Coordinates of N, CA, C and O in Angstrom, one line a residue:
M1 N 0.8 -1.2 0.0 CA 0.0 0.0 0.0 C 0.9 1.3 0.0 O 0.5 2.2 -0.6
G2 N 2.0 1.2 0.7 CA 2.9 2.4 0.7 C 3.5 2.7 -0.6 O 3.7 3.9 -1.0
F3 N 3.7 1.6 -1.4 CA 4.2 1.8 -2.8 C 3.2 2.6 -3.6 O 3.6 3.5 -4.4
R4 N 2.0 2.3 -3.5 CA 0.9 3.0 -4.3 C 0.9 4.5 -3.9 O 0.8 5.3 -4.8
Y5 N 1.0 4.8 -2.7 CA 1.0 6.2 -2.3 C 2.3 6.9 -2.8 O 2.2 8.1 -3.2
A6 N 3.4 6.2 -2.8 CA 4.6 6.8 -3.3 C 4.5 7.1 -4.8 O 4.9 8.1 -5.3
V7 N 4.0 6.1 -5.6 CA 3.8 6.3 -7.0 C 2.8 7.4 -7.3 O 3.0 8.2 -8.1
G8 N 1.7 7.4 -6.5 CA 0.7 8.5 -6.6 C 1.3 9.8 -6.3 O 1.0 10.8 -7.0
G9 N 2.0 9.9 -5.3 CA 2.7 11.2 -4.9 C 3.7 11.7 -6.0 O 3.7 12.8 -6.3
F10 N 4.4 10.7 -6.5 CA 5.3 11.1 -7.6 C 4.6 11.6 -8.8 O 4.9 12.6 -9.4
G11 N 3.4 10.9 -9.1 CA 2.6 11.3 -10.3 C 2.1 12.7 -10.0 O 2.1 13.6 -10.9
L12 N 1.6 13.0 -8.8 CA 1.1 14.4 -8.5 C 2.2 15.4 -8.6 O 2.0 16.5 -9.1
A13 N 3.4 15.1 -8.2 CA 4.5 16.0 -8.2 C 4.9 16.3 -9.7 O 5.2 17.4 -10.1
V14 N 4.9 15.3 -10.5 CA 5.2 15.5 -12.0 C 4.1 16.3 -12.6 O 4.4 17.2 -13.4
M15 N 2.9 16.1 -12.3 CA 1.8 16.9 -12.8 C 1.9 18.3 -12.4 O 1.7 19.3 -13.2
A16 N 2.2 18.5 -11.1 CA 2.4 19.9 -10.6 C 3.6 20.6 -11.4 O 3.4 21.8 -11.7
F17 N 4.6 19.9 -11.6 CA 5.8 20.5 -12.3 C 5.4 20.8 -13.8 O 5.7 21.9 -14.3
G18 N 4.6 19.9 -14.4 CA 4.1 20.2 -15.7 C 3.2 21.4 -15.8 O 3.3 22.2 -16.7
G19 N 2.3 21.5 -14.8 CA 1.5 22.7 -14.7 C 2.3 24.0 -14.5 O 1.9 25.0 -15.1
F20 N 3.3 23.9 -13.7 CA 4.2 25.0 -13.5 C 4.8 25.5 -14.8 O 4.9 26.6 -15.1
L21 N 5.3 24.5 -15.5 CA 6.0 24.8 -16.8 C 4.9 25.3 -17.8 O 5.2 26.2 -18.6
L22 N 3.7 24.8 -17.7 CA 2.7 25.3 -18.7 C 2.3 26.7 -18.5 O 2.2 27.5 -19.4
V23 N 2.2 27.2 -17.2 CA 1.8 28.5 -16.9 C 2.9 29.5 -17.2 O 2.7 30.7 -17.4
R24 N 4.1 29.0 -17.3 CA 5.3 29.9 -17.6 C 5.4 30.2 -19.1 O 6.2 31.0 -19.5
E25 N 4.7 29.4 -19.9 CA 4.7 29.6 -21.4 C 4.0 30.9 -21.8 O 3.1 31.3 -21.1
P26 N 4.5 31.5 -22.9 CA 3.8 32.8 -23.3 C 2.4 32.6 -23.7 O 1.5 33.4 -23.5
E27 N 2.1 31.4 -24.4 CA 0.7 31.1 -24.8 C 0.3 29.8 -24.3 O 0.3 28.8 -25.1
P28 N 0.0 29.6 -23.0 CA -0.3 28.3 -22.5 C -1.5 27.6 -23.1 O -1.6 26.4 -23.1
W29 N -2.4 28.4 -23.6 CA -3.7 27.9 -24.1 C -3.4 27.0 -25.4 O -4.1 26.1 -25.6
R30 N -2.3 27.3 -26.1 CA -2.0 26.5 -27.3 C -1.6 25.1 -26.9 O -2.0 24.1 -27.5
I31 N -0.8 25.0 -25.8 CA -0.4 23.7 -25.3 C -1.5 22.9 -24.7 O -1.7 21.7 -25.0
A32 N -2.4 23.6 -24.0 CA -3.5 23.0 -23.4 C -4.5 22.5 -24.5 O -5.1 21.5 -24.3
L33 N -4.6 23.3 -25.5 CA -5.5 22.9 -26.7 C -4.9 21.6 -27.3 O -5.7 20.7 -27.6
W34 N -3.6 21.5 -27.5 CA -3.0 20.3 -28.1 C -3.2 19.1 -27.1 O -3.5 18.0 -27.6
L35 N -3.0 19.3 -25.8 CA -3.3 18.2 -24.9 C -4.7 17.8 -24.9 O -5.0 16.6 -24.9
A36 N -5.6 18.7 -25.0 CA -7.1 18.4 -25.0 C -7.4 17.6 -26.3 O -8.2 16.7 -26.4
G37 N -6.7 18.0 -27.4 CA -6.9 17.3 -28.7 C -6.4 15.8 -28.6 O -7.1 14.9 -29.1
G38 N -5.3 15.6 -27.9 CA -4.9 14.2 -27.6 C -5.9 13.4 -26.9 O -6.1 12.2 -27.2
V39 N -6.5 14.0 -25.9 CA -7.5 13.3 -25.1 C -8.7 13.0 -26.0 O -9.3 11.9 -26.0
L40 N -9.1 14.0 -26.8 CA -10.3 13.8 -27.7 C -10.0 12.7 -28.8 O -10.8 11.9 -29.1
V41 N -8.8 12.7 -29.3 CA -8.4 11.7 -30.3 C -8.4 10.3 -29.7 O -9.0 9.3 -30.3
H42 N -7.9 10.2 -28.5 CA -7.9 8.9 -27.8 C -9.3 8.4 -27.5 O -9.7 7.3 -27.8
D43 N -10.1 9.3 -26.8 CA -11.4 8.9 -26.4 C -12.5 8.8 -27.5 O -13.4 8.1 -27.4
G44 N -12.2 9.6 -28.6 CA -13.2 9.6 -29.7 C -12.9 8.7 -30.8 O -13.7 8.4 -31.6
L45 N -11.6 8.3 -30.9 CA -11.2 7.5 -32.1 C -10.5 6.2 -31.7 O -10.9 5.1 -32.1
I46 N -9.4 6.3 -31.0 CA -8.6 5.1 -30.7 C -9.4 4.1 -29.8 O -9.5 3.0 -30.1
A47 N -9.9 4.6 -28.7 CA -10.6 3.7 -27.7 C -11.8 3.0 -28.4 O -11.9 1.8 -28.3
P48 N -12.7 3.8 -29.1 CA -13.8 3.1 -29.7 C -13.4 2.1 -30.8 O -14.0 1.0 -31.0
L49 N -12.3 2.4 -31.5 CA -11.8 1.5 -32.6 C -11.3 0.2 -31.9 O -11.6 -0.9 -32.4
V50 N -10.5 0.3 -30.9 CA -10.0 -0.9 -30.2 C -11.2 -1.7 -29.6 O -11.2 -2.9 -29.7
I51 N -12.2 -1.1 -29.0 CA -13.3 -1.8 -28.5 C -14.1 -2.5 -29.6 O -14.5 -3.6 -29.5
A52 N -14.3 -1.8 -30.7 CA -15.0 -2.4 -31.9 C -14.2 -3.6 -32.4 O -14.9 -4.6 -32.7
V53 N -12.9 -3.5 -32.6 CA -12.2 -4.6 -33.1 C -12.3 -5.8 -32.1 O -12.4 -6.9 -32.5
G54 N -12.2 -5.5 -30.8 CA -12.3 -6.6 -29.8 C -13.7 -7.2 -29.9 O -13.8 -8.5 -29.8
A55 N -14.7 -6.4 -30.1 CA -16.1 -7.0 -30.2 C -16.2 -7.8 -31.4 O -16.9 -8.9 -31.4
L56 N -15.7 -7.3 -32.6 CA -15.8 -8.1 -33.8 C -15.0 -9.4 -33.7 O -15.5 -10.4 -34.2
C57 N -13.9 -9.4 -33.1 CA -13.1 -10.6 -32.9 C -13.9 -11.6 -32.1 O -13.9 -12.8 -32.4
A58 N -14.5 -11.1 -31.0 CA -15.3 -12.0 -30.2 C -16.5 -12.5 -30.9 O -16.8 -13.7 -30.8
A59 N -17.1 -11.7 -31.7 CA -18.3 -12.1 -32.5 C -17.9 -13.1 -33.5 O -18.7 -14.0 -33.8
A60 N -16.7 -13.0 -34.1 CA -16.3 -13.9 -35.1 C -15.7 -15.2 -34.5 O -15.4 -16.2 -35.2
G61 N -15.7 -15.3 -33.1 CA -15.2 -16.5 -32.5 C -13.7 -16.6 -32.4 O -13.1 -17.6 -32.1
L62 N -13.0 -15.5 -32.7 CA -11.5 -15.5 -32.7 C -11.0 -15.5 -31.2 O -11.5 -14.7 -30.4
R63 N -10.1 -16.3 -30.9 CA -9.5 -16.4 -29.6 C -8.3 -15.5 -29.4 O -7.8 -15.3 -28.4
L64 N -7.9 -14.8 -30.5 CA -6.7 -13.9 -30.5 C -7.1 -12.5 -30.4 O -6.6 -11.6 -31.1
R65 N -8.1 -12.2 -29.6 CA -8.5 -10.8 -29.5 C -7.5 -9.8 -29.0 O -7.4 -8.7 -29.4
G66 N -6.6 -10.2 -28.1 CA -5.6 -9.3 -27.5 C -4.6 -8.8 -28.5 O -4.1 -7.7 -28.4
V67 N -4.2 -9.7 -29.5 CA -3.2 -9.3 -30.5 C -3.7 -8.1 -31.3 O -2.9 -7.1 -31.4
P68 N -4.8 -8.2 -32.0 CA -5.2 -7.0 -32.8 C -5.5 -5.8 -31.9 O -5.2 -4.6 -32.4
R69 N -6.0 -5.9 -30.7 CA -6.2 -4.8 -29.9 C -4.9 -4.1 -29.5 O -4.8 -2.9 -29.5
A70 N -3.9 -4.9 -29.1 CA -2.6 -4.4 -28.8 C -2.0 -3.7 -30.0 O -1.4 -2.6 -29.8
A71 N -2.1 -4.3 -31.1 CA -1.6 -3.6 -32.3 C -2.3 -2.3 -32.6 O -1.6 -1.3 -33.0
L72 N -3.6 -2.2 -32.4 CA -4.3 -1.0 -32.6 C -3.9 0.1 -31.6 O -3.8 1.3 -31.9
V73 N -3.7 -0.3 -30.3 CA -3.3 0.6 -29.3 C -1.9 1.2 -29.7 O -1.7 2.4 -29.6
V74 N -1.0 0.3 -30.1 CA 0.4 0.8 -30.4 C 0.3 1.7 -31.7 O 0.9 2.8 -31.7
A75 N -0.5 1.3 -32.7 CA -0.6 2.1 -33.9 C -1.2 3.4 -33.6 O -0.8 4.5 -34.1
G76 N -2.2 3.4 -32.8 CA -2.9 4.7 -32.4 C -2.0 5.6 -31.7 O -2.0 6.8 -32.0
C77 N -1.3 5.1 -30.7 CA -0.4 6.0 -29.9 C 0.7 6.5 -30.8 O 1.1 7.7 -30.7
L78 N 1.3 5.7 -31.7 CA 2.3 6.1 -32.6 C 1.8 7.2 -33.6 O 2.5 8.2 -33.9
T79 N 0.6 7.0 -34.0 CA 0.0 8.0 -34.9 C -0.2 9.4 -34.2 O 0.1 10.4 -34.8
V80 N -0.7 9.3 -33.0 CA -0.9 10.6 -32.2 C 0.5 11.3 -32.0 O 0.6 12.5 -32.2
I81 N 1.5 10.5 -31.7 CA 2.8 11.1 -31.5 C 3.3 11.7 -32.9 O 4.0 12.7 -32.9
A82 N 3.0 11.0 -34.0 CA 3.6 11.4 -35.3 C 2.7 12.5 -35.9 O 3.1 13.0 -37.0
L83 N 1.6 12.9 -35.4 CA 0.8 13.9 -36.0 C 1.5 15.2 -36.3 O 1.3 15.8 -37.4
P84 N 2.2 15.8 -35.4 CA 2.8 17.1 -35.8 C 3.7 17.1 -37.1 O 3.4 17.9 -37.9
P85 N 4.6 16.2 -37.2 CA 5.3 16.2 -38.5 C 4.5 15.7 -39.7 O 4.7 16.2 -40.8
L86 N 3.5 14.9 -39.4 CA 2.6 14.4 -40.5 C 1.7 15.6 -41.0 O 1.4 15.6 -42.2
L87 N 1.3 16.4 -40.2 CA 0.4 17.5 -40.5 C 1.0 18.8 -40.8 O 0.3 19.8 -41.0
R88 N 2.4 18.9 -40.8 CA 3.1 20.1 -41.0 C 2.7 20.7 -42.4 O 2.5 20.0 -43.4
P89 N 2.5 22.0 -42.4 CA 2.1 22.6 -43.7 C 3.2 22.8 -44.6 O 4.1 23.6 -44.4
G90 N 3.2 22.1 -45.7 CA 4.2 22.2 -46.8 C 5.7 22.0 -46.3 O 5.9 21.3 -45.3
G91 N 6.6 22.6 -47.0 CA 8.0 22.5 -46.6 C 8.4 23.5 -45.5 O 7.6 24.4 -45.2
V92 N 9.6 23.3 -45.0 CA 10.1 24.2 -44.0 C 11.3 25.0 -44.6 O 11.9 24.5 -45.5
A93 N 11.5 26.2 -44.1 CA 12.6 27.0 -44.6 C 14.0 26.4 -44.3 O 14.9 26.4 -45.1
N94 N 14.1 25.7 -43.1 CA 15.3 25.1 -42.7 C 15.2 23.6 -42.9 O 14.4 22.9 -42.2
A95 N 15.9 23.0 -43.8 CA 15.8 21.6 -44.1 C 16.2 20.7 -43.0 O 15.8 19.5 -43.0
S96 N 16.9 21.2 -42.0 CA 17.3 20.3 -40.9 C 16.3 20.3 -39.8 O 16.5 19.5 -38.9
V97 N 15.2 21.0 -39.9 CA 14.2 21.0 -38.8 C 13.5 19.7 -38.9 O 13.3 19.0 -37.9
L98 N 12.9 19.3 -40.0 CA 12.2 18.0 -40.2 C 12.8 17.4 -41.4 O 12.3 17.4 -42.5
P99 N 14.0 16.7 -41.2 CA 14.8 16.2 -42.3 C 14.3 14.9 -43.0 O 14.8 14.6 -44.0
L100 N 13.4 14.2 -42.3 CA 13.1 12.9 -42.8 C 11.7 12.9 -43.6 O 11.0 13.8 -43.5
D101 N 11.5 11.8 -44.2 CA 10.2 11.6 -44.9 C 9.3 10.9 -43.9 O 9.1 9.7 -43.9
Y102 N 8.6 11.8 -43.2 CA 7.8 11.3 -42.1 C 6.5 10.5 -42.5 O 6.2 9.4 -41.9
P103 N 5.8 10.9 -43.6 CA 4.7 10.0 -44.0 C 5.1 8.6 -44.4 O 4.5 7.6 -44.0
R104 N 6.3 8.5 -45.1 CA 6.7 7.2 -45.5 C 7.2 6.4 -44.3 O 6.8 5.2 -44.2
N105 N 7.9 7.0 -43.4 CA 8.3 6.3 -42.2 C 7.2 5.9 -41.3 O 7.2 4.8 -40.7
W106 N 6.1 6.7 -41.2 CA 4.9 6.3 -40.5 C 4.3 5.1 -41.1 O 3.8 4.2 -40.4
L107 N 4.2 5.1 -42.4 CA 3.6 4.0 -43.1 C 4.4 2.7 -42.9 O 3.9 1.6 -42.7
L108 N 5.7 2.8 -42.9 CA 6.6 1.7 -42.6 C 6.4 1.2 -41.2 O 6.4 0.0 -40.9
A109 N 6.2 2.1 -40.2 CA 6.0 1.7 -38.9 C 4.6 1.0 -38.7 O 4.5 0.0 -38.0
M110 N 3.6 1.5 -39.4 CA 2.3 0.9 -39.4 C 2.3 -0.5 -40.0 O 1.8 -1.5 -39.5
A111 N 3.1 -0.7 -41.1 CA 3.2 -2.0 -41.8 C 4.0 -2.9 -40.8 O 3.6 -4.1 -40.7
S112 N 5.0 -2.4 -40.1 CA 5.8 -3.3 -39.2 C 4.9 -3.7 -38.1 O 4.9 -4.9 -37.7
I113 N 4.0 -2.9 -37.6 CA 3.1 -3.2 -36.5 C 2.2 -4.3 -37.0 O 1.9 -5.3 -36.3
G114 N 1.6 -4.2 -38.2 CA 0.8 -5.2 -38.8 C 1.4 -6.5 -39.0 O 0.9 -7.5 -38.6
V115 N 2.6 -6.5 -39.5 CA 3.4 -7.7 -39.7 C 3.7 -8.4 -38.4 O 3.5 -9.6 -38.3
L116 N 4.2 -7.7 -37.4 CA 4.5 -8.3 -36.1 C 3.2 -8.8 -35.4 O 3.3 -9.9 -34.8
A117 N 2.1 -8.1 -35.5 CA 0.9 -8.6 -34.9 C 0.4 -9.8 -35.6 O 0.0 -10.8 -35.0
G118 N 0.5 -9.9 -37.0 CA 0.1 -11.1 -37.7 C 1.0 -12.2 -37.3 O 0.5 -13.4 -37.2
A119 N 2.3 -12.0 -37.2 CA 3.3 -13.1 -36.9 C 3.0 -13.6 -35.5 O 3.0 -14.8 -35.2
R120 N 2.7 -12.7 -34.5 CA 2.3 -13.1 -33.2 C 1.0 -13.9 -33.1 O 1.0 -14.9 -32.5
A121 N 0.0 -13.5 -33.9 CA -1.2 -14.2 -33.9 C -1.0 -15.6 -34.5 O -1.6 -16.6 -34.0
W122 N -0.2 -15.6 -35.6 CA 0.0 -16.9 -36.3 C 0.8 -17.9 -35.3 O 0.5 -19.0 -35.2
A123 N 1.8 -17.3 -34.6 CA 2.6 -18.2 -33.7 C 1.7 -18.7 -32.5 O 1.8 -19.8 -32.1
R124 N 0.8 -17.8 -32.0 CA -0.1 -18.3 -30.9 C -1.0 -19.3 -31.4 O -1.3 -20.3 -30.7
A125 N -1.6 -19.1 -32.6 CA -2.5 -20.1 -33.2 C -1.8 -21.5 -33.4 O -2.4 -22.5 -33.1
R126 N -0.6 -21.4 -33.9 CA 0.2 -22.6 -34.2 C 0.5 -23.3 -32.9 O 0.4 -24.6 -32.8
A127 N 0.9 -22.6 -31.9 CA 1.2 -23.2 -30.6 C -0.1 -23.8 -30.0 O 0.0 -24.9 -29.4
R128 N -1.2 -23.2 -30.1 CA -2.5 -23.7 -29.6 C -2.8 -25.0 -30.3 O -3.2 -26.0 -29.7
R129 N -2.7 -25.1 -31.6 CA -2.9 -26.3 -32.4 C -2.0 -27.4 -32.0 O -2.4 -28.6 -31.9
R130 N -0.7 -27.1 -31.8 CA 0.3 -28.1 -31.4 C -0.1 -28.6 -30.0 O 0.0 -29.8 -29.8
R131 N -0.5 -27.8 -29.0 CA -0.9 -28.3 -27.7 C -2.1 -29.1 -27.8 O -2.2 -30.2 -27.1
A132 N -3.1 -28.8 -28.7 CA -4.3 -29.6 -28.8 C -3.9 -30.9 -29.4 O -4.5 -32.0 -29.1
A133 N -3.0 -31.0 -30.4 CA -2.6 -32.2 -31.0 C -1.9 -33.1 -30.0 O -2.0 -34.4 -30.0
L134 N -1.1 -32.5 -29.1 CA -0.4 -33.4 -28.1 C -1.4 -34.0 -27.1 O -1.1 -35.0 -26.5
R135 N -2.5 -33.3 -26.8 CA -3.5 -33.8 -25.8 C -4.2 -35.0 -26.3 O -4.8 -35.7 -25.6
R136 N -4.3 -35.1 -27.6 CA -5.1 -36.2 -28.2 C -4.5 -37.5 -28.1 O -3.6 -38.0 -27.9

């Protein structure tokens, strides 16, 4: 129980420090708006999508519900983090500011998540079939 209080106290201290840094900004409403947008994207898009995929997997009788949900959570979080460079307007004056091809790299990351999730689902299904065959 003491560990919980310590972790909670640490979390409150970090939140207070973040609030302190926020009010020191010249335009804190812009940061608050960005943070609120993150909450809205999560609660309005990512969470319902993950719940819907879990429900569809359950309705289809798939036993691997956790794998696609985990992949969606990772993909959603990565997308939210990647939104600033993905949504940047046009080119930048200084080429070293955003030097990479962010849309291509984001697509590669999404494809990697899909491939890894598929490989994990395939490995779990194969192991389940192997255990069932050994029981017979």
